Coordinates of C-alpha atoms and ligand atoms in Angstrom, one line a residue:
X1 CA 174.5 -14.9 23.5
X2 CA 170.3 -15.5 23.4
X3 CA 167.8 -14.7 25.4
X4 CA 166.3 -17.7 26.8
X5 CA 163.1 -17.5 28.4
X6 CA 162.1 -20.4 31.4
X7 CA 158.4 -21.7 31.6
X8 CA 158.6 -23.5 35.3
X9 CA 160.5 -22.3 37.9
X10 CA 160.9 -26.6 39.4
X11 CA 163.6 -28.8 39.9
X12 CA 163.9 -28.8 36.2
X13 CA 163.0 -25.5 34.9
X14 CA 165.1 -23.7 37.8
X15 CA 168.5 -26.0 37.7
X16 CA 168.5 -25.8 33.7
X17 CA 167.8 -22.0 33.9
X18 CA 170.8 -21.6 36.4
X19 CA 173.1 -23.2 33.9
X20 CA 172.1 -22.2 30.8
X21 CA 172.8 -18.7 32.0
X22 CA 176.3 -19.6 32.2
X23 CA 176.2 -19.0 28.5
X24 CA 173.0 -17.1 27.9
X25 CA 170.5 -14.1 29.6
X26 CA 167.9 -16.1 31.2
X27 CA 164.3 -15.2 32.3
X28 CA 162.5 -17.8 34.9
X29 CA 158.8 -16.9 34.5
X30 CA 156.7 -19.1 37.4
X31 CA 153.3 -17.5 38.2
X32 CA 154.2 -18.5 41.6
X33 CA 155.1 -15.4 43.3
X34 CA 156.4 -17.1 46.3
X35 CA 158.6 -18.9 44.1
X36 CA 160.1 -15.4 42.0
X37 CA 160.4 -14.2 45.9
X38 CA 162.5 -16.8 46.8
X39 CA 164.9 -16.8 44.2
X40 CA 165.5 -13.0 44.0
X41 CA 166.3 -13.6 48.2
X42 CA 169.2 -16.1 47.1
X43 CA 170.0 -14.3 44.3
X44 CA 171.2 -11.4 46.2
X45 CA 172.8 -13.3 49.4
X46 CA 169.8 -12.9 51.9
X47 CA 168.9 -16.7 52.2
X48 CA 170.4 -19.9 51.0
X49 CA 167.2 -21.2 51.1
X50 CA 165.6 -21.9 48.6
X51 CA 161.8 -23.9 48.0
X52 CA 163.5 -27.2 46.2
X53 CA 167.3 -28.6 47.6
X54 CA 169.5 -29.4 44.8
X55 CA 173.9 -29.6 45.9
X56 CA 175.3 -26.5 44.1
X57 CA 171.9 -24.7 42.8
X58 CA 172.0 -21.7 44.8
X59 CA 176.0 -21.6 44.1
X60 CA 175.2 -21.5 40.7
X61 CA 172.3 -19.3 40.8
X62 CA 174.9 -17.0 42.6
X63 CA 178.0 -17.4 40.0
X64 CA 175.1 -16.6 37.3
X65 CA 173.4 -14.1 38.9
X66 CA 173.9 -11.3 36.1
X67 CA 172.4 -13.3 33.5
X68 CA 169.3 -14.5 35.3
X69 CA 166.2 -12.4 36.2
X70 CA 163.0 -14.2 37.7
X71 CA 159.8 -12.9 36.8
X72 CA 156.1 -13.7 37.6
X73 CA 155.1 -11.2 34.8
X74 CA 154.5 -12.4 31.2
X75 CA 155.1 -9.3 29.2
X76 CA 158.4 -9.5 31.1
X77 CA 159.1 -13.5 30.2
X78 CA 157.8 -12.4 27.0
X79 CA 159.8 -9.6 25.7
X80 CA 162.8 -10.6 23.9
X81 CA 163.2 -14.4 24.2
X82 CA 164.1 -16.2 21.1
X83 CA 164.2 -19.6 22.8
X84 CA 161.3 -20.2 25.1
X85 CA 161.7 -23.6 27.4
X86 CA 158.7 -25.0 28.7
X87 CA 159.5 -27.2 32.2
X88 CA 156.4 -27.0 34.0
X89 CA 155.0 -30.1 35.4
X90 CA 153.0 -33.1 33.9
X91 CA 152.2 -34.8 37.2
X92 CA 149.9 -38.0 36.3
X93 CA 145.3 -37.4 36.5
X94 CA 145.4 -39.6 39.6
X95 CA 142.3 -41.6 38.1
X96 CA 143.7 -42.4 34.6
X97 CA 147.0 -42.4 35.1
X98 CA 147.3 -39.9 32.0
X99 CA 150.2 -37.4 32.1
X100 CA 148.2 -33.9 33.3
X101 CA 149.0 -31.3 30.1
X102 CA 146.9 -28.3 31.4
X103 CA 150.1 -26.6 32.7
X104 CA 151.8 -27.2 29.5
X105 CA 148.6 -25.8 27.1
X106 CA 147.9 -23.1 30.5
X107 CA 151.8 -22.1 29.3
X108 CA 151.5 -22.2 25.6
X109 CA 147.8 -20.0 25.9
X110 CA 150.2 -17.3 28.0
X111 CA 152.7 -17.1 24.9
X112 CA 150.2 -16.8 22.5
X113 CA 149.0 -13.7 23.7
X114 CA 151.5 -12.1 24.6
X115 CA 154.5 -12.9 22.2
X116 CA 154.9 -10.2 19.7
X117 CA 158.3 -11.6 18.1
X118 CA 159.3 -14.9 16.5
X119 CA 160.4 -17.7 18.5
X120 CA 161.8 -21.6 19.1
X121 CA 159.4 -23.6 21.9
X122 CA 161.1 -26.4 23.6
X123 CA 159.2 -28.5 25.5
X124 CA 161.3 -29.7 28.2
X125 CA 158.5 -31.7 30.3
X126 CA 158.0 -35.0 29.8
X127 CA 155.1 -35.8 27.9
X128 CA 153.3 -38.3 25.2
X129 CA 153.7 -38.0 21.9
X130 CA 152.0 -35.1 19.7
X131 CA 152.0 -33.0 23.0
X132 CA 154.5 -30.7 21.0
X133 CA 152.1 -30.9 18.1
X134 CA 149.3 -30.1 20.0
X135 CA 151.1 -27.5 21.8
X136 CA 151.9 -25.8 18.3
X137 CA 148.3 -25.7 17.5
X138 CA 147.4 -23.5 20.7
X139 CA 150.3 -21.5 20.3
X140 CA 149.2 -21.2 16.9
X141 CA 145.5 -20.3 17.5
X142 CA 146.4 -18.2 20.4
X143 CA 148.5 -15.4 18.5
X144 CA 145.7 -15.6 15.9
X145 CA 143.5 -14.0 18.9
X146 CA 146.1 -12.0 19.6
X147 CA 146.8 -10.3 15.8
X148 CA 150.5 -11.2 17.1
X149 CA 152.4 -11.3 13.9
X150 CA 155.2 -14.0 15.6
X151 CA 155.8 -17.1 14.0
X152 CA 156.7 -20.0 16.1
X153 CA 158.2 -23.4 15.7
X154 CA 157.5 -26.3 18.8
X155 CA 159.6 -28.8 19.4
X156 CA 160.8 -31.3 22.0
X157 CA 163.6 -31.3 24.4
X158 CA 163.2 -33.9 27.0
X159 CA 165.2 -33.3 30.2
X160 CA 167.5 -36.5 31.4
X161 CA 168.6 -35.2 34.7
X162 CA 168.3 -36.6 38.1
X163 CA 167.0 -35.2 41.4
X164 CA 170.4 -35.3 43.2
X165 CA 173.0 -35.5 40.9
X166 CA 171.0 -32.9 38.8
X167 CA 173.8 -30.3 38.1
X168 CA 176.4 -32.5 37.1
X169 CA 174.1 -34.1 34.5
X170 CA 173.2 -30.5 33.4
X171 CA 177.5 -30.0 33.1
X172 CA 177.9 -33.2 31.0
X173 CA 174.6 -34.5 30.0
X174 CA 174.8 -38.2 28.0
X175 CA 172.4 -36.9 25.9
X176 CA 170.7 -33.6 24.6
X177 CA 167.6 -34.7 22.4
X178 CA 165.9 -32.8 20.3
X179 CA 163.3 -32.9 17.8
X180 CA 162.0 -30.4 15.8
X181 CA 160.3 -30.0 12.5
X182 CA 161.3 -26.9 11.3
X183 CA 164.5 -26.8 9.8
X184 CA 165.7 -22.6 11.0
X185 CA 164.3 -24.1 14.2
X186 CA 166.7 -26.8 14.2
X187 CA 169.9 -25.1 13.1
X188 CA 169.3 -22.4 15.6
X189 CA 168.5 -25.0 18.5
X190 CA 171.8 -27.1 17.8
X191 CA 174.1 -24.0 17.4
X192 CA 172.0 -22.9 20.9
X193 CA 173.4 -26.7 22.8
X194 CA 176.5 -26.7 20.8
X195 CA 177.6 -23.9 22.2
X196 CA 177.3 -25.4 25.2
X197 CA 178.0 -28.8 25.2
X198 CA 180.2 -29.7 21.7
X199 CA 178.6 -31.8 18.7
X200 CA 178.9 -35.2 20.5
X201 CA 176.3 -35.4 23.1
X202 CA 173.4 -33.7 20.5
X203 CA 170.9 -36.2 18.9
X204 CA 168.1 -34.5 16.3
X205 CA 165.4 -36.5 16.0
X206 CA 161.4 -36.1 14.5
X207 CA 159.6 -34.3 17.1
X208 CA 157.5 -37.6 18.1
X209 CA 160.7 -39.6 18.7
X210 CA 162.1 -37.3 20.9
X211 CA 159.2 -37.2 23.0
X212 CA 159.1 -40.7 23.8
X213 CA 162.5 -41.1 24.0
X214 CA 162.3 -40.3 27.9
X215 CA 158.9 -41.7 28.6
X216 CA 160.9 -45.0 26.8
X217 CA 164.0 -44.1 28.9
X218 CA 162.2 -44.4 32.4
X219 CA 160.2 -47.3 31.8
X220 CA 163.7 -49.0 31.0
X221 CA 165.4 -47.9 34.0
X222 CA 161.8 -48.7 35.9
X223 CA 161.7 -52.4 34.3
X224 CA 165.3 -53.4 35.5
X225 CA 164.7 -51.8 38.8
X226 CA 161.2 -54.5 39.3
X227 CA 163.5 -57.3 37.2
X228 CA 165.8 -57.4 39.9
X229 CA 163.2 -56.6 42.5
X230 CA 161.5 -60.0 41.1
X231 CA 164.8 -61.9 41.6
X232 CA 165.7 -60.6 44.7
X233 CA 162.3 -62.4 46.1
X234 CA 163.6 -65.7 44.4
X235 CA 167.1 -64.9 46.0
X236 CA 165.6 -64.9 49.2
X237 CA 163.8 -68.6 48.4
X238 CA 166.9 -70.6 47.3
X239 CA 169.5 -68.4 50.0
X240 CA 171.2 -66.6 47.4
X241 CA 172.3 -62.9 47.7
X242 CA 171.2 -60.7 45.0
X243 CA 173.9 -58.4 45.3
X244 CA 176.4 -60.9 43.6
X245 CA 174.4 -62.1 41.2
X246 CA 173.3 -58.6 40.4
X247 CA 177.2 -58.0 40.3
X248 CA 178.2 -60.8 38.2
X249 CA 175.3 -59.9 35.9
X250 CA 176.6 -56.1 35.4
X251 CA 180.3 -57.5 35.1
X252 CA 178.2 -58.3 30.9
X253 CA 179.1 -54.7 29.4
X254 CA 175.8 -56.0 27.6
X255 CA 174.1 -55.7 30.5
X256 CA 176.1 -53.2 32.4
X257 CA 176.4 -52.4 36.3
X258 CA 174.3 -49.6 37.2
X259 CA 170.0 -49.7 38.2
X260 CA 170.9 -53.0 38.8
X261 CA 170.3 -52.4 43.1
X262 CA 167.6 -54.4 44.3
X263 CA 165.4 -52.7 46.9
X264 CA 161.6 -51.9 48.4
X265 CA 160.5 -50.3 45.1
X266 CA 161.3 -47.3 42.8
X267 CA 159.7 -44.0 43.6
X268 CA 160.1 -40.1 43.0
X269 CA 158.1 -37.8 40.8
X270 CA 159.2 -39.4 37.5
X271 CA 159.3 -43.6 37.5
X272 CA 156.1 -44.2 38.8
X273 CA 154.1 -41.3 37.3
X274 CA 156.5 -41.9 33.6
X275 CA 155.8 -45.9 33.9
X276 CA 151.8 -45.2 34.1
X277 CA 151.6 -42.2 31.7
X278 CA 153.2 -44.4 29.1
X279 CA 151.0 -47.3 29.9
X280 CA 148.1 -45.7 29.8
X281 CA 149.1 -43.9 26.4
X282 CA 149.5 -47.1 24.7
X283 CA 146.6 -48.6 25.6
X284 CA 144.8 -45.8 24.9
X285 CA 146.1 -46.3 21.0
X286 CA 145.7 -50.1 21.7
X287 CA 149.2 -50.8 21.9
X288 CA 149.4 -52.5 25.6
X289 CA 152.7 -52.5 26.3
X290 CA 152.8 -56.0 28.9
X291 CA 156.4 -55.8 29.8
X292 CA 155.7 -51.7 31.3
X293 CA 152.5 -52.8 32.9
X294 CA 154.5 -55.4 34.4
X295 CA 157.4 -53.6 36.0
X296 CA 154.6 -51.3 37.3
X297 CA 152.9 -53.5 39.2
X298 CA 155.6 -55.3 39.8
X299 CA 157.4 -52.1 41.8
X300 CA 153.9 -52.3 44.3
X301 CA 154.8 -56.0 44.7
X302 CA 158.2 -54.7 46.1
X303 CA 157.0 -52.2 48.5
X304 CA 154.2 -54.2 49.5
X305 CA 156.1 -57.2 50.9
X306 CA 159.1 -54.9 52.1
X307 CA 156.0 -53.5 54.5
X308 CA 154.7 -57.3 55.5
X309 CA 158.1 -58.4 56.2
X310 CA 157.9 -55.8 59.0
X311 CA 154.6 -56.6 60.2
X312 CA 155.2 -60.5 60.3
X313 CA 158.4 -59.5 61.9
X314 CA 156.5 -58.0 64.9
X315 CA 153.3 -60.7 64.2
X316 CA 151.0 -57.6 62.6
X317 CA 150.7 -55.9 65.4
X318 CA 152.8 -52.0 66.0
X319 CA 150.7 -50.6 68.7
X320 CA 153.1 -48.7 70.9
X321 CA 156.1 -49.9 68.6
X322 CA 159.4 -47.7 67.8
X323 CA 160.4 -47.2 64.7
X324 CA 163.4 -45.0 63.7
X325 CA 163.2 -44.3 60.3
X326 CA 166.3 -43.0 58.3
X327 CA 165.8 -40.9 54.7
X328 CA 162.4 -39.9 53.4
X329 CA 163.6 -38.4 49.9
X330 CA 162.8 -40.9 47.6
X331 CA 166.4 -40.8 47.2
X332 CA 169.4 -39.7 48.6
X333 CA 170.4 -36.1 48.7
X334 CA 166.8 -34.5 47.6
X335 CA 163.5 -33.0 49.5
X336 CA 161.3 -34.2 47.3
X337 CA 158.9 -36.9 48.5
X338 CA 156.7 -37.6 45.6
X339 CA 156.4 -41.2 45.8
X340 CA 159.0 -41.7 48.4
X341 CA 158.6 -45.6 49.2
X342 CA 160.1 -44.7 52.6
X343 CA 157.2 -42.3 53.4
X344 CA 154.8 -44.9 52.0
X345 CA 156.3 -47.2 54.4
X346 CA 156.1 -45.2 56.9
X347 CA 152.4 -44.0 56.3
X348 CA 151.6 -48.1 57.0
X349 CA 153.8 -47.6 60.2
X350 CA 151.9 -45.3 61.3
X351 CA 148.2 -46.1 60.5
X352 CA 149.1 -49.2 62.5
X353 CA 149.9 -47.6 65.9
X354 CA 154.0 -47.3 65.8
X355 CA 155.4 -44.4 66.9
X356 CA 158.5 -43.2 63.8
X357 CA 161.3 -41.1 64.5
X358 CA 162.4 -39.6 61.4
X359 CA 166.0 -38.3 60.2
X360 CA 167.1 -37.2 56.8
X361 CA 170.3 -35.5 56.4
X362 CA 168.3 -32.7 53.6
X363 CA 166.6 -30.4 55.9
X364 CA 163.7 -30.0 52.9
X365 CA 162.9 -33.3 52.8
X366 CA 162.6 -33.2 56.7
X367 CA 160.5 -29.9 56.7
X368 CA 158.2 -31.6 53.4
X369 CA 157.6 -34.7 55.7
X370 CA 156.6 -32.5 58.5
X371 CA 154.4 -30.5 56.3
X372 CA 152.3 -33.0 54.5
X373 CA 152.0 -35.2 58.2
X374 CA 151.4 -31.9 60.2
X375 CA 148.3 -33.9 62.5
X376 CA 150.9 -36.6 63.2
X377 CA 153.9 -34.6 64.0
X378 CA 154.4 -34.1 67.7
X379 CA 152.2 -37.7 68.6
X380 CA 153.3 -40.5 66.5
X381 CA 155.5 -38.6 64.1
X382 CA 159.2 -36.5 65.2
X383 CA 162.0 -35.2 63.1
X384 CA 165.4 -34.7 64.3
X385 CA 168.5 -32.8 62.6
X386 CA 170.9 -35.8 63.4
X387 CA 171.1 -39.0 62.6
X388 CA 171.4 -40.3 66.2
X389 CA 169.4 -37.5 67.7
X390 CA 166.4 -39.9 68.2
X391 CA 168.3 -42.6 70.2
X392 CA 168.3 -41.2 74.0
X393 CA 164.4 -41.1 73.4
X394 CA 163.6 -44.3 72.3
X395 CA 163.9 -48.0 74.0
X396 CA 164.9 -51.0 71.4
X397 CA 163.6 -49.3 68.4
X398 CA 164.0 -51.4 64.9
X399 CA 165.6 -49.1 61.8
X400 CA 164.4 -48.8 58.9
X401 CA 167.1 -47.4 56.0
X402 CA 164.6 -45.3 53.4
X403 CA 167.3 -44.2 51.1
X404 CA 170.9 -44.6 50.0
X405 CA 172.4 -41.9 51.7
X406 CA 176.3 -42.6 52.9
X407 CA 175.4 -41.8 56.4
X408 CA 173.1 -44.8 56.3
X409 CA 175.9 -47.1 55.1
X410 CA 176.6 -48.3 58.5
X411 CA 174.6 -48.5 61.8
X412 CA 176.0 -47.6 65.0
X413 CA 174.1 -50.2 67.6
X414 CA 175.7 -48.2 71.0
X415 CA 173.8 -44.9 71.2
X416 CA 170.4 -46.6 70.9
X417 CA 171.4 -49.2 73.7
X418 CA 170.1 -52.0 71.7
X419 CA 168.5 -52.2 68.6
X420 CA 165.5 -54.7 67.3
X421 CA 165.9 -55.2 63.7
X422 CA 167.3 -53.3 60.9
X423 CA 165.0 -53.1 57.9
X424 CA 167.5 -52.1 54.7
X425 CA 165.0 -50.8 52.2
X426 CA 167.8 -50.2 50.0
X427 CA 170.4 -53.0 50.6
X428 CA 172.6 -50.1 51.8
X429 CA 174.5 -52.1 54.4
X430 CA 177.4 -54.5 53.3
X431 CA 177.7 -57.8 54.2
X432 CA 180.4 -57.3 56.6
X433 CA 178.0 -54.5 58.4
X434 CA 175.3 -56.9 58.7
X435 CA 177.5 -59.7 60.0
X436 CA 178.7 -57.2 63.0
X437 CA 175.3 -56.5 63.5
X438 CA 173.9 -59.9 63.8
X439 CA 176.6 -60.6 66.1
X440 CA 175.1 -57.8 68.2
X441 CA 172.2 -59.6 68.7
X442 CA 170.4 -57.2 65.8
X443 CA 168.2 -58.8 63.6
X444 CA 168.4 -57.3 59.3
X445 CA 165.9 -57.5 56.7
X446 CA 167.2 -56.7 53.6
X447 CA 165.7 -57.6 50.2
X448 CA 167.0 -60.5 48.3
X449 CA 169.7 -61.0 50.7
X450 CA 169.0 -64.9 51.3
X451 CA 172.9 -65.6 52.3
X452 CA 172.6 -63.0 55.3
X453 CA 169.1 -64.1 56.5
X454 CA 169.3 -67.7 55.5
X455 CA 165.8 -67.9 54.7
X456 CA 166.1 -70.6 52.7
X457 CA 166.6 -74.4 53.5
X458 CA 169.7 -76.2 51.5
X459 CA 168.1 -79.9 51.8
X460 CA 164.7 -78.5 50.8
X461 CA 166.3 -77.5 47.4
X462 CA 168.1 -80.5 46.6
X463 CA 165.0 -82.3 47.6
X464 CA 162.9 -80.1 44.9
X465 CA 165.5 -80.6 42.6
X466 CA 165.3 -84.6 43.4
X467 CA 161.8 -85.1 42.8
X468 CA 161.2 -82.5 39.6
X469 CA 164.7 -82.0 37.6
X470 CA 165.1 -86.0 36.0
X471 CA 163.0 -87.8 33.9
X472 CA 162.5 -91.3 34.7
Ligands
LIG1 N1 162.1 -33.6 38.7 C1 162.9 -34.4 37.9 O1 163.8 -35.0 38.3 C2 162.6 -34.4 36.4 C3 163.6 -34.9 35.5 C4 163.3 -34.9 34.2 C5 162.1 -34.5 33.7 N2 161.2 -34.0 34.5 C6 159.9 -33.4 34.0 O2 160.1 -32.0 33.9 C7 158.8 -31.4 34.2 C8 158.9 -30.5 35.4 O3 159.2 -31.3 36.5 P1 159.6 -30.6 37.9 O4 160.0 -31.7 38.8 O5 160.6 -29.5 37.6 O6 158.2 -30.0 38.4 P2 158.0 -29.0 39.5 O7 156.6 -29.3 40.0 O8 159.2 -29.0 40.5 O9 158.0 -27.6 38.8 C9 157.0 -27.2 37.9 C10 156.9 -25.6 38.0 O10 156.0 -25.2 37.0 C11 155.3 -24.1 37.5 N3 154.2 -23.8 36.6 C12 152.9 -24.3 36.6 N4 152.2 -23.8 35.6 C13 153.0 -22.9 35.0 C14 152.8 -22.0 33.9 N5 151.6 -21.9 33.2 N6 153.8 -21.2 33.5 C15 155.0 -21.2 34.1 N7 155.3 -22.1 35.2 C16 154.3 -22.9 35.6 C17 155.0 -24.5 38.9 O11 154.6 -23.3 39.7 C18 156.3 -25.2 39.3 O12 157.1 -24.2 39.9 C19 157.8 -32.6 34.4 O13 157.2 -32.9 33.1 C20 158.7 -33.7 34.8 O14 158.2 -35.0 34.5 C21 161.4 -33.9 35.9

């Protein structure tokens, strides 16, 4: 067993801290007191409440308890840890676009002068290249100050998991990357994730590879996410339904099934701020990468038009118009709503006179929504703890679906008396749903979902074809 020390007390830091101590003694440092408060409460039964809603964290926390101890001391985070993880946050400088590194060299400063032994750092955020490198350097400096005599090797550890599904990917991760110079460093560090998680999911890399293998790995998953956001619009011209050819395309194990799900845009704290930190770091080294800018402003494009479609639908003008909106996580099962497409949506909604009523299942993401629109809440703006809570209140509302929750899969008309139009931000609703529902008079707006909507005009094809597609 090690003693493992936590930098970051997040969604990251705080789920990889409550399963690493299945295995090792863990201390969470986060200079957040509120934050230590809150996970001491949970640790000993008074709340299951906890700042950040994750399925199964507090349980862990719980199961763990004996090998975790939060702290908002250094000295304490800094006694006897031989790994040090650093998950604090690299949110993007809104007016660059740069991934913000203060917290990280803020974190590394704290080490220096206060570590008296030597040490592995892993830097777990997600950051540029040479962040590691340059994180050595303070480290290095700092303990200079200090007249510590520890020695210290950096290296990268990139976190994979997602918001949601963020303990089972900690259980059986695809992937556990490292890269480290230092080869002690990188004997200890493998025995450390061997330990838990066998030889086969452990790749050791150079420390710069490593870094950019997850900035790399979410502009991927960002590009295919706008890719089929692009064809979805071109469904919707020629009447096709871009759930089948998204299907028939995944059925290619080349290609494979999954972020294939067209929809009004990718958000969260990662894609959009990963997508523009990676951007902006190529271009800084003049090394535009065309195909990342694309899918970037590509994903506005998606969100944008998902938003007009509404307003055309009610001729640009919500004054006085119901709206019940359904999920603000930026995806299904979280609180967190950096990014969140559905808020952004709904932020339009708003500034343009309509009255939303808002339910999502996660009673965080419901409680973040009501903090961060406190002026509107009460006028223009109302939360409910059930899904149908909203529908005694409100007169032919439309719905819009804002996530892929399994609540949302299908829409019960009869509680809300009648119901305008369903706007499916996600494509949630199957084609059998949408069928029923357009036989209930309801109107639906999904996105690239031509077959349902019939936007598109069969002899104005073949007539396009006609004139262009033969020479002569
Ligand atoms: N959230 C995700 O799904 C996810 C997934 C993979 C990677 N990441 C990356 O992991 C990093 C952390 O993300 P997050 O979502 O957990 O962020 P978060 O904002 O939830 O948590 C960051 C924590 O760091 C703490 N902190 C700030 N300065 C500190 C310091 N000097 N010392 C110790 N703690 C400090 C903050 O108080 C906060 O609790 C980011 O780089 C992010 O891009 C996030």
């Amino acid at each position: 067993m090690q003693n493992v020390t936590f930098f970051g007390a997040g969604y990251v830091g705080l789920t990889t801290a409550a399963h690493v101590a299945g295995t090792h003694k863990v201390v969470v440092y986060d200079p957040d007191e509120v934050k230590r408060t809150a996970i001491e409460a949970v640790l000993e039964g008074d709340t299951d409440h906890l700042y950040i809603h994750e399925a199964g964290l507090v349980e862990l926390l719980r199961k763990n308890k004996r090998n975790i101890h939060p702290t908002s001391t250094l000295d304490e985070a800094l006694e006897k840890p031989e790994l040090i993880i650093l998950a604090v946050g690299t949110p993007s400088i809104p007016e660059t676009g740069h991934a913000n590194l203060k917290y990280l060299v803020e974190a590394a400063q704290a080490i220096g002068s206060h570590l008296l032994h030597d040490a592995v750092v892993l830097v777990k955020s997600t950051v540029p290249p040479g962040t590691s490198s340059m994180l050595d350097d303070v480290l290095f400096e700092q303990l200079g100050i200090a007249g510590s005599p520890a020695r210290v090797a950096v290296g990268a550890c990139p976190e994979f998991l997602a918001e949601g599904t963020a303990m089972a990917d900690l259980r059986t991760p695809y992937r556990v990357v490292v890269g480290l110079d230092d080869p002690q460093a990188q004997r200890e560090v493998h025995r450390f994730f061997r330990t838990m998680y066998g030889e086969g999911t452990i790749l050791m890399t150079d420390v710069a590879s490593a870094e950019l293998s997850k900035h790399a790995s979410n502009a991927m998953l960002a590009t295919r996410i706008t890719f089929v956001n692009d064809l979805a619009r071109l469904c919707e011209a020629v009447g096709a339904d871009i759930k089948a050819v998204t299907r028939a395309m995944g059925m290619d194990p080349r290609i494979g099934s999954k972020f294939l799900n067209a929809g009004f845009g990718y958000g969260g704290s990662c894609f959009p701020k990963d997508t523009r930190a990676l951007a902006t770091f190529a271009r800084g080294l003049h090394v535009p990468l065309p195909i990342v800018e694309a899918a970037i402003a590509g994903n506005e494009v998606a969100t944008e038009r998902f938003t007009q479609n509404i307003l055309a639908s009610y001729n640009g003008d919500l004054t006085g118009e119901q709206f019940v909106l359904w999920g603000v996580g930026f995806k299904a099962g979280t609180d967190d709503l950096r990014d969140s497409r559905a808020v952004e949506v709904m932020r339009t909604l708003l500034e343009r006179g309509a009255t939303v009523h808002v339910y999502d299942p996660v009673a965080g993401a419901r409680r973040n929504l009501e903090e961060d629109f406190e002026s509107a809440l009460g006028h223009h703006l109302f939360t409910y703890d059930s899904q149908y809570g909203m529908a005694p209140l409100v007169d032919h509302p439309s719905i819009i679906i804002g996530n892929e929750d399994n609540q949302f899969r299908s829409v019960d008309v009869a509680p809300f008396g009648s119901v305008r139009t369903v706007f499916d931000g996600k494509n949630v609703l199957s084609a059998e749903e949408v069928l029923a529902l357009q036989e209930a008079g309801v109107q639906y707006h999904g996105v690239g979902r031509g077959t349902l909507t019939g936007s598109a005009s069969r002899p104005d094809l073949v007539a396009y074809l006609r004139h262009h597609y033969m020479d002569g």
